[in-house]
Amino acid sequence: MTMDDQLNRRDMMKATGGSALTAALAGCSSLIGGEDGNGNGGNGGNGGQQQTDEVPDEPIQAGLQTFLEGAPAVLGLQAQYGAETAVRRINEAGGVAGREIELEVVEEAGAAIENYTRFVDEGKDVTFGPISSGSHEQLLPVIEEQGVVNVSTDGTVSTLYEGEDPQYSFRAQNHDVMEASAAARAAVADLGAENIDTYANINPDYAFGYDEREIFNAAIENLTGAEEVYSGNPALGASDMSSHVTAVANESPDVLFTSCWGGDATLLLDQGQSQGLFDEVGVSVGTVWYGSVNDLGEDDIQGNLWGGSRNYYWGSPSMEQWPPGQELYDEAQDEYGVVPTAHFMSGYAAVASWATATEKAAQLVGGYPSQEQIAATLENHGFYTPAGYHTVAPNHQTYSTAHFGRIEWDDDRGHAVLEDLEAIPPSHVSPPQGQVSLDWVNNW
Protein backbone atom coordinates (compact mmCIF):
# COMPACT_ATOMS: atom_id res chain seq x y z
CA MET A 1 0.00 0.00 0.00
CA THR A 2 1.41 3.41 -0.93
CA MET A 3 1.46 6.39 1.35
CA ASP A 4 -1.16 8.06 -0.88
CA ASP A 5 -3.44 5.03 -0.43
CA GLN A 6 -3.07 5.21 3.33
CA LEU A 7 -3.48 8.92 3.65
CA ASN A 8 -4.34 11.68 1.24
CA ARG A 9 -4.22 15.41 1.83
CA ARG A 10 -7.96 15.88 1.42
CA ASP A 11 -8.49 13.56 4.37
CA MET A 12 -5.97 15.63 6.30
CA MET A 13 -7.88 18.83 5.62
CA LYS A 14 -11.05 17.19 6.91
CA ALA A 15 -9.47 16.12 10.16
CA THR A 16 -10.55 18.28 13.07
CA GLY A 17 -7.40 18.05 15.15
CA GLY A 18 -9.51 18.64 18.27
CA SER A 19 -8.20 16.60 21.18
CA ALA A 20 -7.05 16.78 24.76
CA LEU A 21 -3.54 17.27 23.39
CA THR A 22 -4.65 20.30 21.37
CA ALA A 23 -6.21 21.84 24.44
CA ALA A 24 -3.25 21.04 26.67
CA LEU A 25 -0.83 22.74 24.29
CA ALA A 26 -3.04 25.79 24.09
CA GLY A 27 -3.37 25.73 27.87
CA CYS A 28 -7.11 26.03 27.53
CA SER A 29 -9.56 23.17 28.05
CA SER A 30 -12.46 25.26 26.71
CA LEU A 31 -11.13 24.79 23.17
CA ILE A 32 -12.70 21.36 23.15
CA GLY A 33 -15.19 21.74 25.98
CA GLY A 34 -12.98 19.95 28.50
CA GLU A 35 -14.35 19.58 32.00
CA ASP A 36 -11.44 19.16 34.37
CA GLY A 37 -9.33 22.14 33.39
CA ASN A 38 -6.42 19.95 32.38
CA GLY A 39 -7.47 19.13 28.87
CA ASN A 40 -8.63 15.65 29.83
CA GLY A 41 -12.36 16.16 29.55
CA GLY A 42 -13.98 13.15 27.99
CA ASN A 43 -11.03 11.93 25.93
CA GLY A 44 -9.19 9.78 28.40
CA GLY A 45 -5.58 10.19 29.33
CA ASN A 46 -3.98 9.42 25.99
CA GLY A 47 -4.54 12.75 24.24
CA GLY A 48 -7.78 11.57 22.63
CA GLN A 49 -5.93 8.92 20.62
CA GLN A 50 -7.49 5.48 20.39
CA GLN A 51 -4.66 3.13 21.18
CA THR A 52 -3.96 0.44 18.58
CA ASP A 53 -1.55 -2.48 18.39
CA GLU A 54 0.36 -0.57 15.73
CA VAL A 55 1.47 2.15 18.15
CA PRO A 56 4.83 1.32 19.75
CA ASP A 57 4.98 1.14 23.53
CA GLU A 58 8.27 2.98 23.96
CA PRO A 59 8.51 6.79 24.37
CA ILE A 60 9.01 9.06 21.38
CA GLN A 61 12.63 10.14 21.10
CA ALA A 62 13.10 13.81 20.15
CA GLY A 63 16.17 16.00 19.74
CA LEU A 64 16.44 19.79 20.05
CA GLN A 65 19.48 21.83 19.09
CA THR A 66 19.69 25.40 20.36
CA PHE A 67 22.20 27.88 21.77
CA LEU A 68 22.97 26.97 25.38
CA GLU A 69 26.07 29.12 26.00
CA GLY A 70 27.39 32.61 25.30
CA ALA A 71 25.54 35.67 23.94
CA PRO A 72 23.10 33.66 21.73
CA ALA A 73 21.91 31.71 24.78
CA VAL A 74 19.76 34.74 25.70
CA LEU A 75 17.41 33.43 23.01
CA GLY A 76 18.53 29.82 22.85
CA LEU A 77 17.61 28.99 26.44
CA GLN A 78 14.16 30.49 25.88
CA ALA A 79 13.65 28.07 22.97
CA GLN A 80 14.73 25.21 25.26
CA TYR A 81 12.32 26.33 27.99
CA GLY A 82 9.46 26.59 25.51
CA ALA A 83 10.12 23.15 24.03
CA GLU A 84 10.40 21.60 27.49
CA THR A 85 7.13 23.25 28.56
CA ALA A 86 5.32 21.87 25.50
CA VAL A 87 6.75 18.38 26.13
CA ARG A 88 5.74 18.56 29.79
CA ARG A 89 2.17 19.51 28.86
CA ILE A 90 1.98 16.79 26.19
CA ASN A 91 3.14 14.11 28.59
CA GLU A 92 0.73 15.28 31.28
CA ALA A 93 -2.10 15.02 28.71
CA GLY A 94 -1.19 11.43 27.87
CA GLY A 95 1.42 11.88 25.15
CA VAL A 96 1.20 11.77 21.36
CA ALA A 97 -0.84 8.76 20.22
CA GLY A 98 -0.47 7.56 23.79
CA ARG A 99 3.35 7.84 23.73
CA GLU A 100 5.24 10.22 26.01
CA ILE A 101 8.11 12.28 24.60
CA GLU A 102 11.71 12.18 25.81
CA LEU A 103 13.59 15.31 24.69
CA GLU A 104 17.39 15.55 24.37
CA VAL A 105 18.78 19.10 24.16
CA VAL A 106 22.23 19.82 22.69
CA GLU A 107 24.40 22.86 21.91
CA GLU A 108 23.82 24.18 18.40
CA ALA A 109 26.89 26.40 17.93
CA GLY A 110 28.91 25.27 14.93
CA ALA A 111 27.39 21.80 14.81
CA ALA A 112 23.90 22.01 13.25
CA ILE A 113 24.49 19.33 10.59
CA GLU A 114 26.43 17.04 12.94
CA ASN A 115 23.68 17.32 15.57
CA TYR A 116 20.87 16.49 13.14
CA THR A 117 22.81 13.60 11.61
CA ARG A 118 23.58 12.15 15.04
CA PHE A 119 19.94 12.46 16.05
CA VAL A 120 18.93 10.50 12.93
CA ASP A 121 21.63 7.86 13.42
CA GLU A 122 20.41 7.36 17.00
CA GLY A 123 16.86 6.76 15.77
CA LYS A 124 15.24 9.99 16.91
CA ASP A 125 11.58 10.19 15.81
CA VAL A 126 11.69 13.97 15.29
CA THR A 127 14.18 16.82 15.55
CA PHE A 128 13.78 20.52 16.38
CA GLY A 129 15.98 23.59 15.78
CA PRO A 130 18.27 25.24 14.82
CA ILE A 131 18.05 28.93 15.70
CA SER A 132 20.73 30.25 13.32
CA SER A 133 19.55 31.21 9.82
CA GLY A 134 22.94 30.30 8.35
CA SER A 135 22.81 26.85 9.93
CA HIS A 136 19.23 26.36 8.80
CA GLU A 137 20.17 27.09 5.18
CA GLN A 138 23.00 24.53 5.34
CA LEU A 139 20.79 21.95 7.06
CA LEU A 140 17.85 22.01 4.62
CA PRO A 141 19.31 19.62 1.97
CA VAL A 142 20.55 17.25 4.70
CA ILE A 143 17.05 17.02 6.20
CA GLU A 144 15.54 16.26 2.80
CA GLU A 145 18.17 13.56 2.18
CA GLN A 146 17.77 11.88 5.59
CA GLY A 147 13.96 12.03 5.65
CA VAL A 148 13.35 12.62 9.36
CA VAL A 149 10.99 15.54 10.01
CA ASN A 150 12.67 18.64 11.43
CA VAL A 151 10.75 21.66 12.68
CA SER A 152 13.04 24.65 13.04
CA THR A 153 12.57 26.85 16.07
CA ASP A 154 13.89 29.90 14.18
CA GLY A 155 16.35 30.05 11.26
CA THR A 156 14.08 32.74 9.85
CA VAL A 157 15.79 33.85 6.64
CA SER A 158 12.97 34.70 4.19
CA THR A 159 14.51 33.06 1.12
CA LEU A 160 14.82 29.58 2.70
CA TYR A 161 11.61 28.11 1.26
CA GLU A 162 11.16 30.50 -1.67
CA GLY A 163 11.64 28.47 -4.86
CA GLU A 164 12.13 25.27 -2.85
CA ASP A 165 9.77 22.31 -2.49
CA PRO A 166 10.78 20.66 0.80
CA GLN A 167 9.10 17.54 2.18
CA TYR A 168 10.54 17.04 5.66
CA SER A 169 11.76 20.52 6.67
CA PHE A 170 9.36 22.93 8.43
CA ARG A 171 9.67 26.23 10.32
CA ALA A 172 7.50 27.15 13.32
CA GLN A 173 8.43 30.83 13.68
CA ASN A 174 7.46 33.90 11.59
CA HIS A 175 10.13 34.67 8.99
CA ASP A 176 12.22 37.78 8.37
CA VAL A 177 9.92 39.64 6.00
CA MET A 178 7.22 39.69 8.68
CA GLU A 179 9.34 41.50 11.27
CA ALA A 180 11.50 43.68 8.96
CA SER A 181 8.44 45.04 7.16
CA ALA A 182 6.69 45.49 10.53
CA ALA A 183 9.72 47.53 11.71
CA ALA A 184 9.42 49.84 8.70
CA ARG A 185 5.72 50.28 9.33
CA ALA A 186 6.39 51.08 13.00
CA ALA A 187 8.95 53.78 12.10
CA VAL A 188 6.56 55.40 9.66
CA ALA A 189 3.69 55.24 12.12
CA ASP A 190 5.81 56.91 14.80
CA LEU A 191 7.53 59.70 12.81
CA GLY A 192 5.36 60.04 9.71
CA ALA A 193 6.64 59.24 6.22
CA GLU A 194 7.18 62.93 5.44
CA ASN A 195 9.63 63.21 8.37
CA ILE A 196 11.90 60.30 7.38
CA ASP A 197 14.72 61.31 5.02
CA THR A 198 17.60 59.15 6.27
CA TYR A 199 18.09 55.78 7.95
CA ALA A 200 20.97 53.61 9.17
CA ASN A 201 21.56 49.90 9.77
CA ILE A 202 23.43 47.79 12.35
CA ASN A 203 22.86 44.09 11.65
CA PRO A 204 24.63 40.78 12.42
CA ASP A 205 27.31 39.68 9.97
CA TYR A 206 25.60 36.57 8.57
CA ALA A 207 22.57 35.46 6.54
CA PHE A 208 19.92 36.68 9.01
CA GLY A 209 21.38 40.20 9.29
CA TYR A 210 21.75 40.63 5.54
CA ASP A 211 18.25 39.28 4.84
CA GLU A 212 16.60 41.60 7.37
CA ARG A 213 18.54 44.66 6.14
CA GLU A 214 17.58 44.01 2.51
CA ILE A 215 13.89 43.72 3.30
CA PHE A 216 13.86 46.69 5.69
CA ASN A 217 15.67 48.89 3.15
CA ALA A 218 13.17 48.03 0.43
CA ALA A 219 10.23 48.64 2.76
CA ILE A 220 11.38 51.97 4.24
CA GLU A 221 12.48 53.34 0.86
CA ASN A 222 9.17 52.40 -0.74
CA LEU A 223 7.21 53.92 2.14
CA THR A 224 9.24 57.14 2.48
CA GLY A 225 11.88 57.54 -0.26
CA ALA A 226 14.53 57.78 2.50
CA GLU A 227 18.26 57.28 1.91
CA GLU A 228 20.56 54.86 3.78
CA VAL A 229 23.45 56.78 5.39
CA TYR A 230 25.25 53.93 7.22
CA SER A 231 25.33 50.13 7.32
CA GLY A 232 27.50 48.12 9.72
CA ASN A 233 27.69 44.38 10.41
CA PRO A 234 29.19 43.41 13.78
CA ALA A 235 30.11 39.73 14.16
CA LEU A 236 27.70 37.45 16.02
CA GLY A 237 28.79 37.53 19.65
CA ALA A 238 30.82 40.74 19.19
CA SER A 239 32.53 42.16 22.27
CA ASP A 240 32.49 45.78 21.08
CA MET A 241 30.04 47.74 18.89
CA SER A 242 31.28 51.22 19.76
CA SER A 243 32.58 51.97 16.24
CA HIS A 244 29.14 51.27 14.75
CA VAL A 245 27.45 53.29 17.50
CA THR A 246 29.74 56.27 16.86
CA ALA A 247 29.26 56.09 13.09
CA VAL A 248 25.47 56.10 13.37
CA ALA A 249 25.45 58.88 15.99
CA ASN A 250 27.59 61.05 13.70
CA GLU A 251 25.02 60.67 10.90
CA SER A 252 22.02 61.41 13.19
CA PRO A 253 19.58 59.48 10.98
CA ASP A 254 15.85 59.70 11.35
CA VAL A 255 15.63 55.91 11.76
CA LEU A 256 18.03 53.26 13.06
CA PHE A 257 17.18 49.68 12.12
CA THR A 258 18.82 46.70 13.81
CA SER A 259 18.26 42.95 13.85
CA CYS A 260 20.95 42.34 16.49
CA TRP A 261 19.67 39.70 18.90
CA GLY A 262 20.52 37.94 22.16
CA GLY A 263 23.57 39.33 23.92
CA ASP A 264 24.38 41.43 20.84
CA ALA A 265 21.12 43.34 21.28
CA THR A 266 21.90 43.94 24.95
CA LEU A 267 25.42 45.14 24.08
CA LEU A 268 24.14 47.53 21.40
CA LEU A 269 21.61 49.01 23.80
CA ASP A 270 24.22 49.32 26.58
CA GLN A 271 26.90 50.95 24.41
CA GLY A 272 24.31 53.03 22.59
CA GLN A 273 23.05 54.46 25.88
CA SER A 274 26.58 55.19 27.14
CA GLN A 275 27.47 57.04 23.91
CA GLY A 276 24.18 58.94 23.63
CA LEU A 277 23.20 57.20 20.39
CA PHE A 278 19.48 57.21 21.02
CA ASP A 279 19.47 61.00 21.56
CA GLU A 280 20.78 61.40 18.01
CA VAL A 281 18.22 59.17 16.28
CA GLY A 282 14.56 59.96 15.63
CA VAL A 283 13.36 56.40 16.26
CA SER A 284 15.23 53.12 16.72
CA VAL A 285 13.50 49.90 15.63
CA GLY A 286 14.89 46.51 16.65
CA THR A 287 13.17 43.42 15.34
CA VAL A 288 14.45 41.12 18.11
CA TRP A 289 15.10 43.56 20.95
CA TYR A 290 12.31 42.25 23.12
CA GLY A 291 13.86 38.79 22.98
CA SER A 292 16.46 40.11 25.44
CA VAL A 293 13.87 41.37 27.95
CA ASN A 294 15.25 39.23 30.77
CA ASP A 295 18.66 40.91 30.46
CA LEU A 296 17.42 44.50 30.11
CA GLY A 297 17.37 47.04 32.92
CA GLU A 298 15.53 50.36 32.99
CA ASP A 299 18.68 52.26 31.95
CA ASP A 300 19.03 50.16 28.78
CA ILE A 301 15.74 51.30 27.29
CA GLN A 302 15.83 55.09 27.53
CA GLY A 303 14.82 56.91 24.34
CA ASN A 304 12.42 56.27 21.49
CA LEU A 305 12.91 52.52 21.08
CA TRP A 306 10.50 50.16 19.34
CA GLY A 307 10.89 46.41 19.45
CA GLY A 308 9.45 43.38 17.72
CA SER A 309 8.29 40.21 19.40
CA ARG A 310 7.76 37.93 16.40
CA ASN A 311 4.82 35.53 16.81
CA TYR A 312 4.23 35.95 20.54
CA TYR A 313 3.89 38.66 23.16
CA TRP A 314 2.67 37.48 26.55
CA GLY A 315 0.26 40.44 26.91
CA SER A 316 -1.45 40.07 23.54
CA PRO A 317 -4.25 39.13 23.50
CA SER A 318 -4.92 40.57 26.91
CA MET A 319 -4.55 38.06 29.72
CA GLU A 320 -8.08 38.95 30.81
CA GLN A 321 -9.38 37.87 27.40
CA TRP A 322 -7.06 34.92 26.80
CA PRO A 323 -6.27 32.91 29.98
CA PRO A 324 -3.65 30.69 28.22
CA GLY A 325 -1.45 33.80 28.05
CA GLN A 326 -1.57 34.25 31.83
CA GLU A 327 -1.00 30.52 32.38
CA LEU A 328 2.14 30.47 30.22
CA TYR A 329 3.50 33.70 31.74
CA ASP A 330 3.04 32.26 35.26
CA GLU A 331 4.45 28.84 34.32
CA ALA A 332 7.59 30.35 32.75
CA GLN A 333 8.16 32.51 35.83
CA ASP A 334 7.60 29.63 38.26
CA GLU A 335 9.58 26.97 36.36
CA TYR A 336 12.44 29.03 34.90
CA GLY A 337 12.26 32.48 36.51
CA VAL A 338 11.95 34.28 33.16
CA VAL A 339 9.51 36.40 31.16
CA PRO A 340 8.55 34.15 28.21
CA THR A 341 9.55 35.73 24.88
CA ALA A 342 8.91 34.99 21.23
CA HIS A 343 11.82 32.54 21.39
CA PHE A 344 10.10 30.67 24.20
CA MET A 345 7.27 30.36 21.67
CA SER A 346 9.75 29.23 18.98
CA GLY A 347 10.49 26.11 20.98
CA TYR A 348 6.92 25.68 22.15
CA ALA A 349 5.37 26.03 18.69
CA ALA A 350 7.93 23.74 17.04
CA VAL A 351 6.97 20.92 19.40
CA ALA A 352 3.25 21.78 19.34
CA SER A 353 3.03 21.83 15.53
CA TRP A 354 4.67 18.43 15.19
CA ALA A 355 2.77 16.82 18.10
CA THR A 356 -0.71 17.93 17.02
CA ALA A 357 -0.05 16.94 13.40
CA THR A 358 1.31 13.55 14.43
CA GLU A 359 -1.70 12.85 16.61
CA LYS A 360 -4.02 13.86 13.78
CA ALA A 361 -2.19 11.51 11.39
CA ALA A 362 -2.35 8.70 13.96
CA GLN A 363 -6.12 9.08 14.21
CA LEU A 364 -6.45 8.89 10.42
CA VAL A 365 -4.23 5.85 9.83
CA GLY A 366 -5.21 3.95 12.99
CA GLY A 367 -1.63 3.52 14.16
CA TYR A 368 1.59 5.40 14.55
CA PRO A 369 2.25 7.40 11.33
CA SER A 370 5.36 7.28 9.17
CA GLN A 371 7.65 10.25 8.55
CA GLU A 372 5.95 10.73 5.16
CA GLN A 373 2.50 10.76 6.75
CA ILE A 374 3.55 13.21 9.46
CA ALA A 375 5.12 15.52 6.87
CA ALA A 376 1.97 15.38 4.70
CA THR A 377 -0.18 16.22 7.73
CA LEU A 378 1.95 19.20 8.72
CA GLU A 379 1.21 20.88 5.39
CA ASN A 380 -1.89 23.09 5.82
CA HIS A 381 -1.98 22.13 9.51
CA GLY A 382 -3.45 24.58 12.01
CA PHE A 383 -2.83 24.46 15.74
CA TYR A 384 -3.28 26.49 18.93
CA THR A 385 -0.68 27.63 21.42
CA PRO A 386 -0.93 30.30 24.14
CA ALA A 387 0.09 32.74 21.36
CA GLY A 388 -3.15 31.96 19.52
CA TYR A 389 -3.68 30.19 16.22
CA HIS A 390 -0.86 29.20 13.85
CA THR A 391 -1.07 27.90 10.28
CA VAL A 392 1.57 25.85 8.47
CA ALA A 393 1.42 26.88 4.80
CA PRO A 394 2.05 24.59 1.80
CA ASN A 395 5.55 26.09 1.55
CA HIS A 396 6.25 24.76 5.11
CA GLN A 397 6.41 28.26 6.63
CA THR A 398 4.27 28.76 9.74
CA TYR A 399 2.29 31.99 9.99
CA SER A 400 0.84 33.74 13.03
CA THR A 401 0.27 37.25 14.35
CA ALA A 402 3.35 39.54 14.36
CA HIS A 403 3.96 42.06 17.17
CA PHE A 404 5.73 45.42 17.39
CA GLY A 405 5.58 48.00 20.16
CA ARG A 406 7.33 50.81 22.05
CA ILE A 407 9.70 49.47 24.75
CA GLU A 408 8.99 50.87 28.21
CA TRP A 409 9.88 49.93 31.78
CA ASP A 410 7.12 48.59 34.03
CA ASP A 411 7.83 49.10 37.75
CA ASP A 412 5.02 46.79 38.84
CA ARG A 413 6.26 43.83 36.80
CA GLY A 414 9.94 44.67 37.20
CA HIS A 415 10.77 44.21 33.52
CA ALA A 416 10.40 45.90 30.13
CA VAL A 417 7.03 45.77 28.37
CA LEU A 418 5.70 46.76 24.94
CA GLU A 419 3.34 49.77 24.88
CA ASP A 420 1.22 50.94 21.94
CA LEU A 421 1.49 47.36 20.73
CA GLU A 422 0.40 46.56 17.18
CA ALA A 423 -0.67 42.94 16.62
CA ILE A 424 -0.35 42.52 12.87
CA PRO A 425 -2.12 39.80 10.82
CA PRO A 426 0.28 37.69 8.72
CA SER A 427 -1.33 38.86 5.47
CA HIS A 428 -0.25 42.46 6.23
CA VAL A 429 3.47 41.69 6.60
CA SER A 430 4.10 38.70 4.32
CA PRO A 431 3.56 38.00 0.62
CA PRO A 432 0.90 35.71 -0.84
CA GLN A 433 1.92 32.06 -1.31
CA GLY A 434 4.29 31.60 -4.22
CA GLN A 435 5.49 35.21 -4.29
CA VAL A 436 9.08 36.16 -3.39
CA SER A 437 9.23 38.37 -0.29
CA LEU A 438 11.54 41.01 -1.73
CA ASP A 439 9.51 41.23 -4.95
CA TRP A 440 6.37 41.73 -2.86
CA VAL A 441 7.92 44.55 -0.80
CA ASN A 442 9.37 46.21 -3.91
CA ASN A 443 5.86 46.45 -5.34
CA TRP A 444 4.45 48.36 -2.38
PDB file of C-alpha atoms in Angstrom, residues 168-267:
ATOM      1  CA  TYR A 168      10.539  17.039   5.657  1.00  0.00           C
ATOM      2  CA  SER A 169      11.764  20.524   6.671  1.00  0.00           C
ATOM      3  CA  PHE A 170       9.357  22.932   8.428  1.00  0.00           C
ATOM      4  CA  ARG A 171       9.666  26.229  10.324  1.00  0.00           C
ATOM      5  CA  ALA A 172       7.498  27.147  13.321  1.00  0.00           C
ATOM      6  CA  GLN A 173       8.430  30.831  13.677  1.00  0.00           C
ATOM      7  CA  ASN A 174       7.462  33.898  11.595  1.00  0.00           C
ATOM      8  CA  HIS A 175      10.129  34.666   8.987  1.00  0.00           C
ATOM      9  CA  ASP A 176      12.217  37.783   8.371  1.00  0.00           C
ATOM     10  CA  VAL A 177       9.921  39.637   5.999  1.00  0.00           C
ATOM     11  CA  MET A 178       7.220  39.690   8.680  1.00  0.00           C
ATOM     12  CA  GLU A 179       9.343  41.503  11.271  1.00  0.00           C
ATOM     13  CA  ALA A 180      11.501  43.680   8.960  1.00  0.00           C
ATOM     14  CA  SER A 181       8.442  45.040   7.164  1.00  0.00           C
ATOM     15  CA  ALA A 182       6.692  45.490  10.533  1.00  0.00           C
ATOM     16  CA  ALA A 183       9.715  47.532  11.710  1.00  0.00           C
ATOM     17  CA  ALA A 184       9.425  49.839   8.698  1.00  0.00           C
ATOM     18  CA  ARG A 185       5.718  50.276   9.332  1.00  0.00           C
ATOM     19  CA  ALA A 186       6.394  51.084  13.002  1.00  0.00           C
ATOM     20  CA  ALA A 187       8.950  53.779  12.096  1.00  0.00           C
ATOM     21  CA  VAL A 188       6.564  55.402   9.656  1.00  0.00           C
ATOM     22  CA  ALA A 189       3.685  55.243  12.119  1.00  0.00           C
ATOM     23  CA  ASP A 190       5.813  56.911  14.799  1.00  0.00           C
ATOM     24  CA  LEU A 191       7.530  59.700  12.812  1.00  0.00           C
ATOM     25  CA  GLY A 192       5.356  60.036   9.714  1.00  0.00           C
ATOM     26  CA  ALA A 193       6.639  59.243   6.219  1.00  0.00           C
ATOM     27  CA  GLU A 194       7.183  62.929   5.437  1.00  0.00           C
ATOM     28  CA  ASN A 195       9.628  63.214   8.374  1.00  0.00           C
ATOM     29  CA  ILE A 196      11.899  60.301   7.382  1.00  0.00           C
ATOM     30  CA  ASP A 197      14.717  61.313   5.023  1.00  0.00           C
ATOM     31  CA  THR A 198      17.597  59.152   6.271  1.00  0.00           C
ATOM     32  CA  TYR A 199      18.088  55.785   7.948  1.00  0.00           C
ATOM     33  CA  ALA A 200      20.966  53.606   9.169  1.00  0.00           C
ATOM     34  CA  ASN A 201      21.559  49.900   9.770  1.00  0.00           C
ATOM     35  CA  ILE A 202      23.432  47.795  12.349  1.00  0.00           C
ATOM     36  CA  ASN A 203      22.865  44.093  11.652  1.00  0.00           C
ATOM     37  CA  PRO A 204      24.626  40.779  12.421  1.00  0.00           C
ATOM     38  CA  ASP A 205      27.308  39.684   9.966  1.00  0.00           C
ATOM     39  CA  TYR A 206      25.598  36.574   8.570  1.00  0.00           C
ATOM     40  CA  ALA A 207      22.566  35.463   6.543  1.00  0.00           C
ATOM     41  CA  PHE A 208      19.920  36.685   9.010  1.00  0.00           C
ATOM     42  CA  GLY A 209      21.382  40.197   9.288  1.00  0.00           C
ATOM     43  CA  TYR A 210      21.746  40.634   5.536  1.00  0.00           C
ATOM     44  CA  ASP A 211      18.254  39.280   4.837  1.00  0.00           C
ATOM     45  CA  GLU A 212      16.597  41.602   7.372  1.00  0.00           C
ATOM     46  CA  ARG A 213      18.543  44.658   6.136  1.00  0.00           C
ATOM     47  CA  GLU A 214      17.584  44.010   2.513  1.00  0.00           C
ATOM     48  CA  ILE A 215      13.890  43.720   3.303  1.00  0.00           C
ATOM     49  CA  PHE A 216      13.859  46.689   5.695  1.00  0.00           C
ATOM     50  CA  ASN A 217      15.673  48.888   3.154  1.00  0.00           C
ATOM     51  CA  ALA A 218      13.174  48.029   0.432  1.00  0.00           C
ATOM     52  CA  ALA A 219      10.233  48.641   2.764  1.00  0.00           C
ATOM     53  CA  ILE A 220      11.378  51.973   4.243  1.00  0.00           C
ATOM     54  CA  GLU A 221      12.481  53.336   0.864  1.00  0.00           C
ATOM     55  CA  ASN A 222       9.169  52.398  -0.741  1.00  0.00           C
ATOM     56  CA  LEU A 223       7.205  53.922   2.137  1.00  0.00           C
ATOM     57  CA  THR A 224       9.245  57.141   2.483  1.00  0.00           C
ATOM     58  CA  GLY A 225      11.880  57.537  -0.256  1.00  0.00           C
ATOM     59  CA  ALA A 226      14.527  57.783   2.498  1.00  0.00           C
ATOM     60  CA  GLU A 227      18.263  57.276   1.906  1.00  0.00           C
ATOM     61  CA  GLU A 228      20.556  54.861   3.777  1.00  0.00           C
ATOM     62  CA  VAL A 229      23.455  56.776   5.391  1.00  0.00           C
ATOM     63  CA  TYR A 230      25.246  53.932   7.223  1.00  0.00           C
ATOM     64  CA  SER A 231      25.327  50.134   7.320  1.00  0.00           C
ATOM     65  CA  GLY A 232      27.501  48.123   9.721  1.00  0.00           C
ATOM     66  CA  ASN A 233      27.694  44.383  10.410  1.00  0.00           C
ATOM     67  CA  PRO A 234      29.193  43.405  13.784  1.00  0.00           C
ATOM     68  CA  ALA A 235      30.111  39.730  14.157  1.00  0.00           C
ATOM     69  CA  LEU A 236      27.695  37.455  16.018  1.00  0.00           C
ATOM     70  CA  GLY A 237      28.789  37.531  19.649  1.00  0.00           C
ATOM     71  CA  ALA A 238      30.819  40.743  19.193  1.00  0.00           C
ATOM     72  CA  SER A 239      32.526  42.164  22.273  1.00  0.00           C
ATOM     73  CA  ASP A 240      32.488  45.785  21.083  1.00  0.00           C
ATOM     74  CA  MET A 241      30.039  47.743  18.886  1.00  0.00           C
ATOM     75  CA  SER A 242      31.281  51.222  19.755  1.00  0.00           C
ATOM     76  CA  SER A 243      32.578  51.970  16.245  1.00  0.00           C
ATOM     77  CA  HIS A 244      29.140  51.275  14.746  1.00  0.00           C
ATOM     78  CA  VAL A 245      27.452  53.289  17.504  1.00  0.00           C
ATOM     79  CA  THR A 246      29.742  56.268  16.860  1.00  0.00           C
ATOM     80  CA  ALA A 247      29.261  56.092  13.090  1.00  0.00           C
ATOM     81  CA  VAL A 248      25.472  56.100  13.366  1.00  0.00           C
ATOM     82  CA  ALA A 249      25.449  58.876  15.990  1.00  0.00           C
ATOM     83  CA  ASN A 250      27.592  61.047  13.700  1.00  0.00           C
ATOM     84  CA  GLU A 251      25.025  60.673  10.898  1.00  0.00           C
ATOM     85  CA  SER A 252      22.022  61.414  13.190  1.00  0.00           C
ATOM     86  CA  PRO A 253      19.581  59.476  10.978  1.00  0.00           C
ATOM     87  CA  ASP A 254      15.847  59.702  11.354  1.00  0.00           C
ATOM     88  CA  VAL A 255      15.626  55.908  11.755  1.00  0.00           C
ATOM     89  CA  LEU A 256      18.025  53.263  13.061  1.00  0.00           C
ATOM     90  CA  PHE A 257      17.183  49.679  12.123  1.00  0.00           C
ATOM     91  CA  THR A 258      18.816  46.697  13.814  1.00  0.00           C
ATOM     92  CA  SER A 259      18.256  42.949  13.849  1.00  0.00           C
ATOM     93  CA  CYS A 260      20.951  42.336  16.491  1.00  0.00           C
ATOM     94  CA  TRP A 261      19.674  39.697  18.902  1.00  0.00           C
ATOM     95  CA  GLY A 262      20.525  37.939  22.160  1.00  0.00           C
ATOM     96  CA  GLY A 263      23.565  39.332  23.922  1.00  0.00           C
ATOM     97  CA  ASP A 264      24.376  41.430  20.844  1.00  0.00           C
ATOM     98  CA  ALA A 265      21.116  43.337  21.275  1.00  0.00           C
ATOM     99  CA  THR A 266      21.902  43.936  24.947  1.00  0.00           C
ATOM    100  CA  LEU A 267      25.423  45.141  24.078  1.00  0.00           C
TER     101      LEU A 267
END
